[in-house]
Amino acid sequence: MRAAAACVMILMMLTSCSFTSDDGEHEKGVYPDMILYGASYTLGQSGENPIFIDSAEMALYSKDSRAVVEDISFVSYDDEGNIALEGSAEHGEIDTEEKTMDLSGSVRLSHRDGNMMIEADTLFFDSGSEEIEADGHVHVSSDDGVFTGTGFKGDLREEAYSFNTIEQGVFEI
């Protein structure tokens, strides 16, 4: 009886299980390091004008230098303490190293210079270069007029903006 039990135990130790995908590699899950609710985050460093972010939920992935946020609002101030930029979106993916935000779902971005308001379904914002891109449908209003179109690109520092196509627009002189 003891010999049979010993054989069973040795057999169990020599047998192992693993789960593999169809290509034979082990599957690995990607999980956040931390999930925060009602979170605030500062995107930037001292000496810069950082962007202060509030979100209903924030998942941080430190290995990828990435944060995934839900119901986001953000604001940035100029050197005098006035609001320079503010906005909101339903969802966002933030590259915390490159300081970029990929926003989606009822995106609104307001820039103080030129009294500009940008509304889009999706928008990419590079806070370092202050450049924005919105591939889909975009509505822009400013002191210069009101425009609706697709394929919007903008440089907030240089105040240079373009559309791939303009569906409607009024330019005010």
PDB file of C-alpha atoms in Angstrom:
ATOM      1  CA  MET A   1       0.000   0.000   0.000  1.00  0.00           C
ATOM      2  CA  ARG A   2       2.802   2.378   0.852  1.00  0.00           C
ATOM      3  CA  ALA A   3       4.543   1.608  -2.438  1.00  0.00           C
ATOM      4  CA  ALA A   4       1.369   2.432  -4.383  1.00  0.00           C
ATOM      5  CA  ALA A   5       0.913   5.721  -2.504  1.00  0.00           C
ATOM      6  CA  ALA A   6       4.565   6.617  -3.113  1.00  0.00           C
ATOM      7  CA  CYS A   7       4.173   5.876  -6.848  1.00  0.00           C
ATOM      8  CA  VAL A   8       1.069   8.067  -7.030  1.00  0.00           C
ATOM      9  CA  MET A   9       2.866  10.933  -5.258  1.00  0.00           C
ATOM     10  CA  ILE A  10       5.908  10.659  -7.546  1.00  0.00           C
ATOM     11  CA  LEU A  11       3.627  10.572 -10.589  1.00  0.00           C
ATOM     12  CA  MET A  12       1.806  13.706  -9.355  1.00  0.00           C
ATOM     13  CA  MET A  13       5.095  15.561  -8.836  1.00  0.00           C
ATOM     14  CA  LEU A  14       6.318  14.691 -12.323  1.00  0.00           C
ATOM     15  CA  THR A  15       3.081  15.762 -13.987  1.00  0.00           C
ATOM     16  CA  SER A  16       2.516  19.480 -14.567  1.00  0.00           C
ATOM     17  CA  CYS A  17      -0.169  21.557 -16.208  1.00  0.00           C
ATOM     18  CA  SER A  18       0.153  24.698 -18.281  1.00  0.00           C
ATOM     19  CA  PHE A  19      -2.228  26.763 -20.296  1.00  0.00           C
ATOM     20  CA  THR A  20      -1.083  27.819 -23.740  1.00  0.00           C
ATOM     21  CA  SER A  21      -2.563  29.722 -26.601  1.00  0.00           C
ATOM     22  CA  ASP A  22      -2.905  28.295 -30.117  1.00  0.00           C
ATOM     23  CA  ASP A  23       0.566  29.530 -31.041  1.00  0.00           C
ATOM     24  CA  GLY A  24       2.109  27.636 -28.117  1.00  0.00           C
ATOM     25  CA  GLU A  25       3.046  30.672 -26.023  1.00  0.00           C
ATOM     26  CA  HIS A  26       1.856  31.246 -22.491  1.00  0.00           C
ATOM     27  CA  GLU A  27      -0.989  33.707 -22.193  1.00  0.00           C
ATOM     28  CA  LYS A  28      -0.441  36.631 -19.883  1.00  0.00           C
ATOM     29  CA  GLY A  29      -3.002  39.110 -18.635  1.00  0.00           C
ATOM     30  CA  VAL A  30      -2.304  42.830 -18.516  1.00  0.00           C
ATOM     31  CA  TYR A  31      -3.579  44.235 -15.271  1.00  0.00           C
ATOM     32  CA  PRO A  32      -3.235  47.712 -13.803  1.00  0.00           C
ATOM     33  CA  ASP A  33      -0.934  48.301 -10.852  1.00  0.00           C
ATOM     34  CA  MET A  34      -3.624  50.347  -9.190  1.00  0.00           C
ATOM     35  CA  ILE A  35      -7.219  51.453  -9.794  1.00  0.00           C
ATOM     36  CA  LEU A  36      -8.313  54.701  -8.173  1.00  0.00           C
ATOM     37  CA  TYR A  37     -11.822  56.123  -7.882  1.00  0.00           C
ATOM     38  CA  GLY A  38     -12.405  59.874  -7.706  1.00  0.00           C
ATOM     39  CA  ALA A  39      -8.740  60.351  -8.630  1.00  0.00           C
ATOM     40  CA  SER A  40      -6.688  63.478  -9.277  1.00  0.00           C
ATOM     41  CA  TYR A  41      -3.456  63.388 -11.268  1.00  0.00           C
ATOM     42  CA  THR A  42      -0.923  66.016 -12.343  1.00  0.00           C
ATOM     43  CA  LEU A  43       0.506  65.551 -15.839  1.00  0.00           C
ATOM     44  CA  GLY A  44       3.766  67.505 -16.046  1.00  0.00           C
ATOM     45  CA  GLN A  45       6.780  68.526 -14.013  1.00  0.00           C
ATOM     46  CA  SER A  46       7.916  71.526 -12.025  1.00  0.00           C
ATOM     47  CA  GLY A  47       8.969  74.382 -14.273  1.00  0.00           C
ATOM     48  CA  GLU A  48       6.150  73.523 -16.701  1.00  0.00           C
ATOM     49  CA  ASN A  49       2.497  74.472 -16.732  1.00  0.00           C
ATOM     50  CA  PRO A  50       1.136  71.041 -15.801  1.00  0.00           C
ATOM     51  CA  ILE A  51      -2.321  69.704 -16.580  1.00  0.00           C
ATOM     52  CA  PHE A  52      -4.416  68.866 -13.522  1.00  0.00           C
ATOM     53  CA  ILE A  53      -6.669  65.885 -14.206  1.00  0.00           C
ATOM     54  CA  ASP A  54      -9.721  64.682 -12.284  1.00  0.00           C
ATOM     55  CA  SER A  55     -11.466  61.426 -13.157  1.00  0.00           C
ATOM     56  CA  ALA A  56     -14.180  59.155 -11.834  1.00  0.00           C
ATOM     57  CA  GLU A  57     -11.869  56.153 -12.324  1.00  0.00           C
ATOM     58  CA  MET A  58      -8.167  55.865 -13.118  1.00  0.00           C
ATOM     59  CA  ALA A  59      -6.245  52.655 -13.841  1.00  0.00           C
ATOM     60  CA  LEU A  60      -2.455  53.067 -13.678  1.00  0.00           C
ATOM     61  CA  TYR A  61      -0.102  50.837 -15.676  1.00  0.00           C
ATOM     62  CA  SER A  62       3.376  51.886 -14.472  1.00  0.00           C
ATOM     63  CA  LYS A  63       5.284  49.442 -16.707  1.00  0.00           C
ATOM     64  CA  ASP A  64       3.678  51.019 -19.803  1.00  0.00           C
ATOM     65  CA  SER A  65       3.730  54.614 -18.423  1.00  0.00           C
ATOM     66  CA  ARG A  66      -0.010  54.698 -19.070  1.00  0.00           C
ATOM     67  CA  ALA A  67      -3.176  55.704 -17.269  1.00  0.00           C
ATOM     68  CA  VAL A  68      -6.688  54.835 -18.450  1.00  0.00           C
ATOM     69  CA  VAL A  69      -9.334  57.224 -17.159  1.00  0.00           C
ATOM     70  CA  GLU A  70     -13.115  57.441 -17.216  1.00  0.00           C
ATOM     71  CA  ASP A  71     -15.171  60.659 -16.978  1.00  0.00           C
ATOM     72  CA  ILE A  72     -12.144  62.933 -17.182  1.00  0.00           C
ATOM     73  CA  SER A  73     -11.908  66.683 -16.748  1.00  0.00           C
ATOM     74  CA  PHE A  74      -8.688  68.658 -16.890  1.00  0.00           C
ATOM     75  CA  VAL A  75      -7.311  72.181 -16.567  1.00  0.00           C
ATOM     76  CA  SER A  76      -3.992  73.962 -17.099  1.00  0.00           C
ATOM     77  CA  TYR A  77      -3.004  77.430 -15.920  1.00  0.00           C
ATOM     78  CA  ASP A  78      -0.705  80.028 -17.463  1.00  0.00           C
ATOM     79  CA  ASP A  79       2.175  81.700 -15.591  1.00  0.00           C
ATOM     80  CA  GLU A  80      -0.193  84.326 -14.114  1.00  0.00           C
ATOM     81  CA  GLY A  81      -2.538  81.673 -12.719  1.00  0.00           C
ATOM     82  CA  ASN A  82      -5.300  82.151 -15.305  1.00  0.00           C
ATOM     83  CA  ILE A  83      -6.967  79.154 -16.964  1.00  0.00           C
ATOM     84  CA  ALA A  84      -5.135  78.552 -20.249  1.00  0.00           C
ATOM     85  CA  LEU A  85      -6.716  75.234 -21.232  1.00  0.00           C
ATOM     86  CA  GLU A  86      -9.552  73.095 -19.944  1.00  0.00           C
ATOM     87  CA  GLY A  87     -11.540  70.169 -21.187  1.00  0.00           C
ATOM     88  CA  SER A  88     -13.460  66.972 -20.592  1.00  0.00           C
ATOM     89  CA  ALA A  89     -14.163  63.553 -22.123  1.00  0.00           C
ATOM     90  CA  GLU A  90     -15.904  60.295 -21.288  1.00  0.00           C
ATOM     91  CA  HIS A  91     -12.728  58.207 -21.704  1.00  0.00           C
ATOM     92  CA  GLY A  92      -9.009  58.843 -21.988  1.00  0.00           C
ATOM     93  CA  GLU A  93      -5.687  57.079 -22.314  1.00  0.00           C
ATOM     94  CA  ILE A  94      -2.759  59.089 -21.004  1.00  0.00           C
ATOM     95  CA  ASP A  95       0.893  58.419 -21.779  1.00  0.00           C
ATOM     96  CA  THR A  96       2.449  59.672 -18.538  1.00  0.00           C
ATOM     97  CA  GLU A  97       5.989  59.677 -19.979  1.00  0.00           C
ATOM     98  CA  GLU A  98       5.267  61.418 -23.302  1.00  0.00           C
ATOM     99  CA  LYS A  99       2.565  63.593 -21.668  1.00  0.00           C
ATOM    100  CA  THR A 100      -0.067  62.905 -24.310  1.00  0.00           C
ATOM    101  CA  MET A 101      -3.810  62.298 -23.955  1.00  0.00           C
ATOM    102  CA  ASP A 102      -5.923  60.247 -26.346  1.00  0.00           C
ATOM    103  CA  LEU A 103      -9.507  61.267 -25.532  1.00  0.00           C
ATOM    104  CA  SER A 104     -12.856  59.917 -26.713  1.00  0.00           C
ATOM    105  CA  GLY A 105     -16.563  60.338 -26.069  1.00  0.00           C
ATOM    106  CA  SER A 106     -18.009  63.870 -26.100  1.00  0.00           C
ATOM    107  CA  VAL A 107     -14.606  65.535 -26.058  1.00  0.00           C
ATOM    108  CA  ARG A 108     -14.526  69.245 -25.273  1.00  0.00           C
ATOM    109  CA  LEU A 109     -11.332  71.318 -25.246  1.00  0.00           C
ATOM    110  CA  SER A 110     -11.327  75.030 -24.531  1.00  0.00           C
ATOM    111  CA  HIS A 111      -8.262  77.201 -25.164  1.00  0.00           C
ATOM    112  CA  ARG A 112      -8.168  80.729 -23.775  1.00  0.00           C
ATOM    113  CA  ASP A 113      -6.171  82.246 -26.659  1.00  0.00           C
ATOM    114  CA  GLY A 114      -8.629  83.129 -29.389  1.00  0.00           C
ATOM    115  CA  ASN A 115     -11.500  82.047 -27.149  1.00  0.00           C
ATOM    116  CA  MET A 116     -11.459  78.648 -28.891  1.00  0.00           C
ATOM    117  CA  MET A 117     -13.767  75.695 -28.137  1.00  0.00           C
ATOM    118  CA  ILE A 118     -13.215  72.346 -29.858  1.00  0.00           C
ATOM    119  CA  GLU A 119     -15.861  69.607 -29.706  1.00  0.00           C
ATOM    120  CA  ALA A 120     -15.131  66.159 -31.161  1.00  0.00           C
ATOM    121  CA  ASP A 121     -15.830  62.447 -30.813  1.00  0.00           C
ATOM    122  CA  THR A 122     -12.092  61.732 -30.430  1.00  0.00           C
ATOM    123  CA  LEU A 123      -9.090  63.975 -29.930  1.00  0.00           C
ATOM    124  CA  PHE A 124      -5.345  63.465 -29.428  1.00  0.00           C
ATOM    125  CA  PHE A 125      -3.528  66.139 -27.402  1.00  0.00           C
ATOM    126  CA  ASP A 126       0.251  66.394 -27.019  1.00  0.00           C
ATOM    127  CA  SER A 127       0.714  68.644 -23.995  1.00  0.00           C
ATOM    128  CA  GLY A 128       4.452  69.097 -24.630  1.00  0.00           C
ATOM    129  CA  SER A 129       4.092  70.516 -28.145  1.00  0.00           C
ATOM    130  CA  GLU A 130       0.527  71.768 -27.541  1.00  0.00           C
ATOM    131  CA  GLU A 131      -0.626  70.107 -30.762  1.00  0.00           C
ATOM    132  CA  ILE A 132      -4.029  68.514 -31.247  1.00  0.00           C
ATOM    133  CA  GLU A 133      -5.528  66.143 -33.802  1.00  0.00           C
ATOM    134  CA  ALA A 134      -9.104  64.995 -34.279  1.00  0.00           C
ATOM    135  CA  ASP A 135      -9.793  62.549 -37.118  1.00  0.00           C
ATOM    136  CA  GLY A 136     -13.575  62.383 -36.997  1.00  0.00           C
ATOM    137  CA  HIS A 137     -16.303  65.016 -36.958  1.00  0.00           C
ATOM    138  CA  VAL A 138     -15.147  68.270 -35.275  1.00  0.00           C
ATOM    139  CA  HIS A 139     -16.883  71.530 -34.367  1.00  0.00           C
ATOM    140  CA  VAL A 140     -14.638  74.543 -33.642  1.00  0.00           C
ATOM    141  CA  SER A 141     -15.747  77.971 -32.494  1.00  0.00           C
ATOM    142  CA  SER A 142     -13.446  80.907 -31.804  1.00  0.00           C
ATOM    143  CA  ASP A 143     -13.122  84.661 -32.160  1.00  0.00           C
ATOM    144  CA  ASP A 144     -12.352  83.988 -35.859  1.00  0.00           C
ATOM    145  CA  GLY A 145     -15.587  82.119 -36.579  1.00  0.00           C
ATOM    146  CA  VAL A 146     -17.387  78.789 -36.372  1.00  0.00           C
ATOM    147  CA  PHE A 147     -16.349  75.733 -38.401  1.00  0.00           C
ATOM    148  CA  THR A 148     -17.494  72.129 -38.724  1.00  0.00           C
ATOM    149  CA  GLY A 149     -15.501  69.491 -40.562  1.00  0.00           C
ATOM    150  CA  THR A 150     -13.274  66.432 -40.350  1.00  0.00           C
ATOM    151  CA  GLY A 151      -9.545  65.822 -39.983  1.00  0.00           C
ATOM    152  CA  PHE A 152      -8.754  68.750 -37.685  1.00  0.00           C
ATOM    153  CA  LYS A 153      -5.157  69.588 -36.720  1.00  0.00           C
ATOM    154  CA  GLY A 154      -4.044  72.438 -34.567  1.00  0.00           C
ATOM    155  CA  ASP A 155      -0.979  74.014 -32.992  1.00  0.00           C
ATOM    156  CA  LEU A 156      -2.170  75.915 -29.932  1.00  0.00           C
ATOM    157  CA  ARG A 157       1.157  77.774 -29.478  1.00  0.00           C
ATOM    158  CA  GLU A 158       1.306  79.066 -33.055  1.00  0.00           C
ATOM    159  CA  GLU A 159      -2.482  79.371 -33.337  1.00  0.00           C
ATOM    160  CA  ALA A 160      -2.377  77.519 -36.667  1.00  0.00           C
ATOM    161  CA  TYR A 161      -5.328  75.240 -37.504  1.00  0.00           C
ATOM    162  CA  SER A 162      -6.507  73.181 -40.464  1.00  0.00           C
ATOM    163  CA  PHE A 163      -9.273  70.782 -41.557  1.00  0.00           C
ATOM    164  CA  ASN A 164      -9.055  68.028 -44.169  1.00  0.00           C
ATOM    165  CA  THR A 165     -12.630  68.897 -45.138  1.00  0.00           C
ATOM    166  CA  ILE A 166     -14.849  71.761 -44.038  1.00  0.00           C
ATOM    167  CA  GLU A 167     -18.555  70.969 -44.080  1.00  0.00           C
ATOM    168  CA  GLN A 168     -19.697  74.354 -42.876  1.00  0.00           C
ATOM    169  CA  GLY A 169     -18.022  77.529 -41.708  1.00  0.00           C
ATOM    170  CA  VAL A 170     -18.342  81.211 -41.022  1.00  0.00           C
ATOM    171  CA  PHE A 171     -15.182  83.308 -40.931  1.00  0.00           C
ATOM    172  CA  GLU A 172     -15.461  86.612 -39.072  1.00  0.00           C
ATOM    173  CA  ILE A 173     -13.194  89.517 -39.965  1.00  0.00           C
TER     174      ILE A 173
END
